[in-house]
Amino acid sequence: MPPTSGRNWRKAALLLPVGVAAAHIGPAATWLPGVRLLLFPGLSGTGRGRHVALTFDDGPDPEATPYFLDALDDVGVRATFFVLGENVVRHPALARETARRGHELAVHGWTHDRPWRPAPVRDAEQVARTVRAVHDICGHRPQWYRPPYGILTSGRWLAARRAGLRTVLWSAWGRDWTADATPASVRTLVAADLRGGGTVLLHDSDRLAAPGCWRSALGALPALVEGCREAGLAVGPLRDHRPFPAE
């Protein structure tokens, strides 16, 4: 083999892991709101112009989720809950109750792990496992997927597609997982980015966040819904929102 050929092979061998890593983590750029809203409106959950999709992540949580179910009943709103598969199987009665009250269950993953290393087989298995858990326990097949931390990778995107799920992130959030969040701060942050056709991200659990922070989202709910209605916007789950295609 000529010396130049050997150098080329060594260079290719060195660059291969870099290329694999870039392909894996590249889609995570959609976490940036500007990139997402401009280039991928479907990922932002952009839907019908006079509708707002209300979504919650990280449950079901036996301490917090029942309060959200009651609060949503009080304001007459149904929502989409992006659930973790491990929580669904730990608390099946609560998952069923969420569905019984008319809410939509969607896939947030089996666990809330960070996706720094490529693991396409594991991603596919965990997404499919969560789909089966929701279907078996709640009696309906989920339609939507939101990756933990909102970090989309090539493996997670492919896993969702193979499971027949559409990936949806959000267009407005309340940073309700932080220790200093309050109902007022959540309302202010959501209102700053929320428009008709938007998707709101909140959390119905503090298991992965500051203890008790879920109360900030709970306290913000009535005013958020009232503000949307005063603006002539309906509030409901993603199934009524009809987001643009993500791809």
Coordinates of N, CA and C in Angstrom, one line a residue, residues 65-154:
T65 N -49.9 14.5 40.0 CA -50.8 14.4 38.9 C -52.3 14.5 39.3
P66 N -52.7 13.9 40.4 CA -54.2 14.0 40.7 C -54.6 15.5 40.9
Y67 N -53.7 16.4 41.4 CA -54.1 17.8 41.5 C -54.3 18.4 40.2
F68 N -53.4 18.0 39.2 CA -53.6 18.6 37.9 C -54.9 18.1 37.2
L69 N -55.2 16.8 37.4 CA -56.4 16.3 36.9 C -57.6 17.1 37.4
D70 N -57.6 17.3 38.7 CA -58.8 18.1 39.3 C -58.8 19.5 38.8
A71 N -57.6 20.1 38.7 CA -57.5 21.5 38.2 C -58.0 21.6 36.8
L72 N -57.6 20.7 36.0 CA -58.1 20.7 34.6 C -59.6 20.4 34.5
D73 N -60.1 19.6 35.3 CA -61.6 19.4 35.4 C -62.3 20.8 35.7
D74 N -61.7 21.5 36.7 CA -62.3 22.8 37.2 C -62.3 23.8 36.0
V75 N -61.3 23.8 35.2 CA -61.3 24.8 34.1 C -61.9 24.2 32.8
G76 N -62.3 23.0 32.8 CA -62.9 22.4 31.6 C -62.0 22.2 30.5
V77 N -60.8 21.7 30.7 CA -59.8 21.6 29.7 C -59.2 20.2 29.7
R78 N -58.9 19.6 28.5 CA -58.2 18.4 28.4 C -56.8 18.7 27.9
A79 N -55.9 17.8 28.2 CA -54.5 18.1 27.9 C -53.8 16.8 27.4
T80 N -52.6 16.9 26.9 CA -51.8 15.8 26.5 C -50.7 15.6 27.6
F81 N -50.6 14.4 28.1 CA -49.6 14.1 29.1 C -48.5 13.2 28.5
F82 N -47.3 13.7 28.4 CA -46.1 12.9 27.9 C -45.6 12.1 29.1
V83 N -45.8 10.9 29.1 CA -45.6 10.0 30.3 C -44.3 9.2 30.1
L84 N -43.7 8.9 31.2 CA -42.5 8.0 31.3 C -43.1 6.6 31.5
G85 N -42.6 5.6 30.7 CA -43.1 4.3 30.7 C -42.9 3.6 32.1
E86 N -41.8 3.9 32.8 CA -41.6 3.3 34.1 C -42.6 3.8 35.1
N87 N -43.0 5.1 34.9 CA -44.1 5.6 35.8 C -45.4 5.0 35.5
V88 N -45.7 4.8 34.3 CA -47.0 4.2 33.9 C -47.1 2.8 34.5
V89 N -46.1 2.0 34.4 CA -46.2 0.6 35.0 C -46.2 0.6 36.5
R90 N -45.6 1.6 37.1 CA -45.6 1.7 38.6 C -46.9 2.2 39.1
H91 N -47.6 3.1 38.3 CA -48.8 3.7 38.8 C -49.9 3.5 37.7
P92 N -50.3 2.2 37.4 CA -51.2 2.0 36.3 C -52.6 2.6 36.6
A93 N -53.1 2.6 37.8 CA -54.4 3.1 38.1 C -54.4 4.6 37.8
L94 N -53.4 5.3 38.1 CA -53.3 6.8 37.8 C -53.3 7.0 36.3
A95 N -52.5 6.2 35.6 CA -52.5 6.4 34.1 C -53.9 6.1 33.6
R96 N -54.5 5.1 34.0 CA -55.9 4.8 33.5 C -56.9 6.0 33.9
E97 N -56.7 6.5 35.1 CA -57.6 7.6 35.5 C -57.4 8.8 34.6
T98 N -56.1 9.1 34.3 CA -55.8 10.2 33.4 C -56.5 10.1 32.0
A99 N -56.5 8.9 31.5 CA -57.2 8.6 30.2 C -58.7 8.6 30.4
R100 N -59.2 8.1 31.5 CA -60.6 8.1 31.8 C -61.2 9.5 31.8
R101 N -60.4 10.4 32.3 CA -60.9 11.8 32.4 C -60.8 12.5 31.1
G102 N -60.4 11.8 30.0 CA -60.5 12.4 28.7 C -59.1 13.0 28.2
H103 N -58.1 12.8 29.0 CA -56.8 13.3 28.6 C -56.1 12.4 27.6
E104 N -55.1 12.9 26.9 CA -54.4 12.1 26.0 C -53.0 11.8 26.6
L105 N -52.6 10.5 26.5 CA -51.3 10.1 26.9 C -50.4 9.9 25.7
A106 N -49.2 10.4 25.9 CA -48.2 10.4 24.8 C -46.9 9.9 25.4
V107 N -45.9 9.6 24.6 CA -44.6 9.0 25.0 C -43.5 10.0 25.3
H108 N -42.9 9.9 26.5 CA -41.8 10.8 26.8 C -40.5 9.9 27.0
G109 N -40.7 8.6 26.8 CA -39.6 7.7 26.9 C -39.8 6.7 28.1
W110 N -39.0 5.7 28.2 CA -39.2 4.8 29.4 C -38.6 5.4 30.6
T111 N -37.4 6.0 30.5 CA -36.8 6.7 31.6 C -36.4 8.1 31.1
H112 N -36.0 9.0 32.0 CA -35.7 10.4 31.7 C -34.2 10.5 31.6
D113 N -33.5 9.8 30.6 CA -32.1 9.8 30.5 C -31.6 10.8 29.5
R114 N -30.3 11.1 29.7 CA -29.7 12.0 28.7 C -29.0 11.2 27.6
P115 N -29.1 11.7 26.3 CA -28.8 10.9 25.2 C -27.4 11.2 24.6
W116 N -26.4 11.3 25.5 CA -25.1 11.8 24.9 C -24.4 10.7 24.1
R117 N -24.6 9.4 24.4 CA -23.9 8.4 23.6 C -25.0 7.8 22.6
P118 N -24.6 7.5 21.4 CA -25.5 6.8 20.5 C -25.9 5.5 21.0
A119 N -27.2 5.2 21.0 CA -27.8 3.9 21.4 C -29.1 3.7 20.7
P120 N -29.0 3.5 19.4 CA -30.2 3.4 18.6 C -31.1 2.2 18.9
V121 N -30.4 1.1 19.2 CA -31.2 -0.1 19.6 C -32.0 0.1 20.9
R122 N -31.3 0.7 21.9 CA -31.9 0.9 23.2 C -33.0 2.0 23.0
D123 N -32.8 3.0 22.2 CA -33.8 4.0 22.0 C -35.1 3.4 21.4
A124 N -34.9 2.5 20.4 CA -36.1 1.9 19.8 C -36.8 1.0 20.7
E125 N -36.0 0.2 21.5 CA -36.7 -0.7 22.5 C -37.5 0.1 23.6
Q126 N -36.9 1.2 24.1 CA -37.5 1.9 25.1 C -38.8 2.7 24.6
V127 N -38.7 3.2 23.5 CA -39.9 3.9 22.9 C -41.0 2.9 22.7
A128 N -40.7 1.8 22.0 CA -41.7 0.7 21.8 C -42.2 0.2 23.0
R129 N -41.4 0.0 24.0 CA -41.9 -0.5 25.3 C -42.9 0.4 26.0
T130 N -42.6 1.7 25.9 CA -43.6 2.7 26.5 C -44.9 2.7 25.7
V131 N -44.8 2.6 24.4 CA -46.0 2.5 23.6 C -46.9 1.3 24.0
R132 N -46.2 0.2 24.2 CA -47.0 -1.0 24.6 C -47.6 -0.8 26.0
A133 N -46.8 -0.2 26.9 CA -47.3 0.0 28.3 C -48.6 0.9 28.3
V134 N -48.5 2.0 27.5 CA -49.7 2.9 27.5 C -50.9 2.2 26.8
H135 N -50.6 1.4 25.8 CA -51.7 0.7 25.1 C -52.3 -0.3 26.0
D136 N -51.5 -1.1 26.7 CA -52.0 -2.2 27.5 C -52.7 -1.7 28.7
I137 N -52.2 -0.6 29.3 CA -52.8 -0.2 30.6 C -54.0 0.8 30.4
C138 N -53.9 1.6 29.3 CA -54.9 2.7 29.1 C -55.9 2.4 28.0
G139 N -55.5 1.4 27.1 CA -56.4 1.0 26.1 C -56.4 1.8 24.8
H140 N -55.4 2.7 24.7 CA -55.3 3.4 23.4 C -53.8 3.5 23.1
R141 N -53.6 3.6 21.8 CA -52.2 3.7 21.3 C -51.8 5.2 21.2
P142 N -50.7 5.6 21.8 CA -50.3 7.0 21.7 C -49.9 7.4 20.3
Q143 N -50.0 8.7 20.1 CA -49.7 9.3 18.7 C -48.4 10.1 18.7
W144 N -48.0 10.6 19.9 CA -46.9 11.6 20.0 C -45.7 11.2 20.8
Y145 N -44.6 11.8 20.5 CA -43.4 11.6 21.2 C -42.6 12.9 21.5
R146 N -42.2 13.0 22.7 CA -41.3 14.1 23.1 C -40.1 13.6 23.8
P147 N -38.9 13.7 23.4 CA -37.8 13.1 24.0 C -37.5 13.8 25.4
P148 N -36.9 13.1 26.3 CA -36.5 13.7 27.6 C -35.6 14.9 27.4
Y149 N -35.8 15.9 28.2 CA -35.1 17.2 28.1 C -35.3 17.9 26.7
G150 N -36.2 17.4 25.9 CA -36.4 18.0 24.6 C -35.2 17.8 23.6
I151 N -34.3 16.9 24.0 CA -33.1 16.7 23.2 C -33.4 15.6 22.2
L152 N -33.5 15.9 20.9 CA -33.8 15.0 19.9 C -32.5 14.5 19.2
T153 N -32.3 13.2 19.1 CA -31.1 12.7 18.4 C -31.6 11.9 17.2
S154 N -30.7 11.5 16.4 CA -31.1 10.7 15.3 C -31.7 9.3 15.7

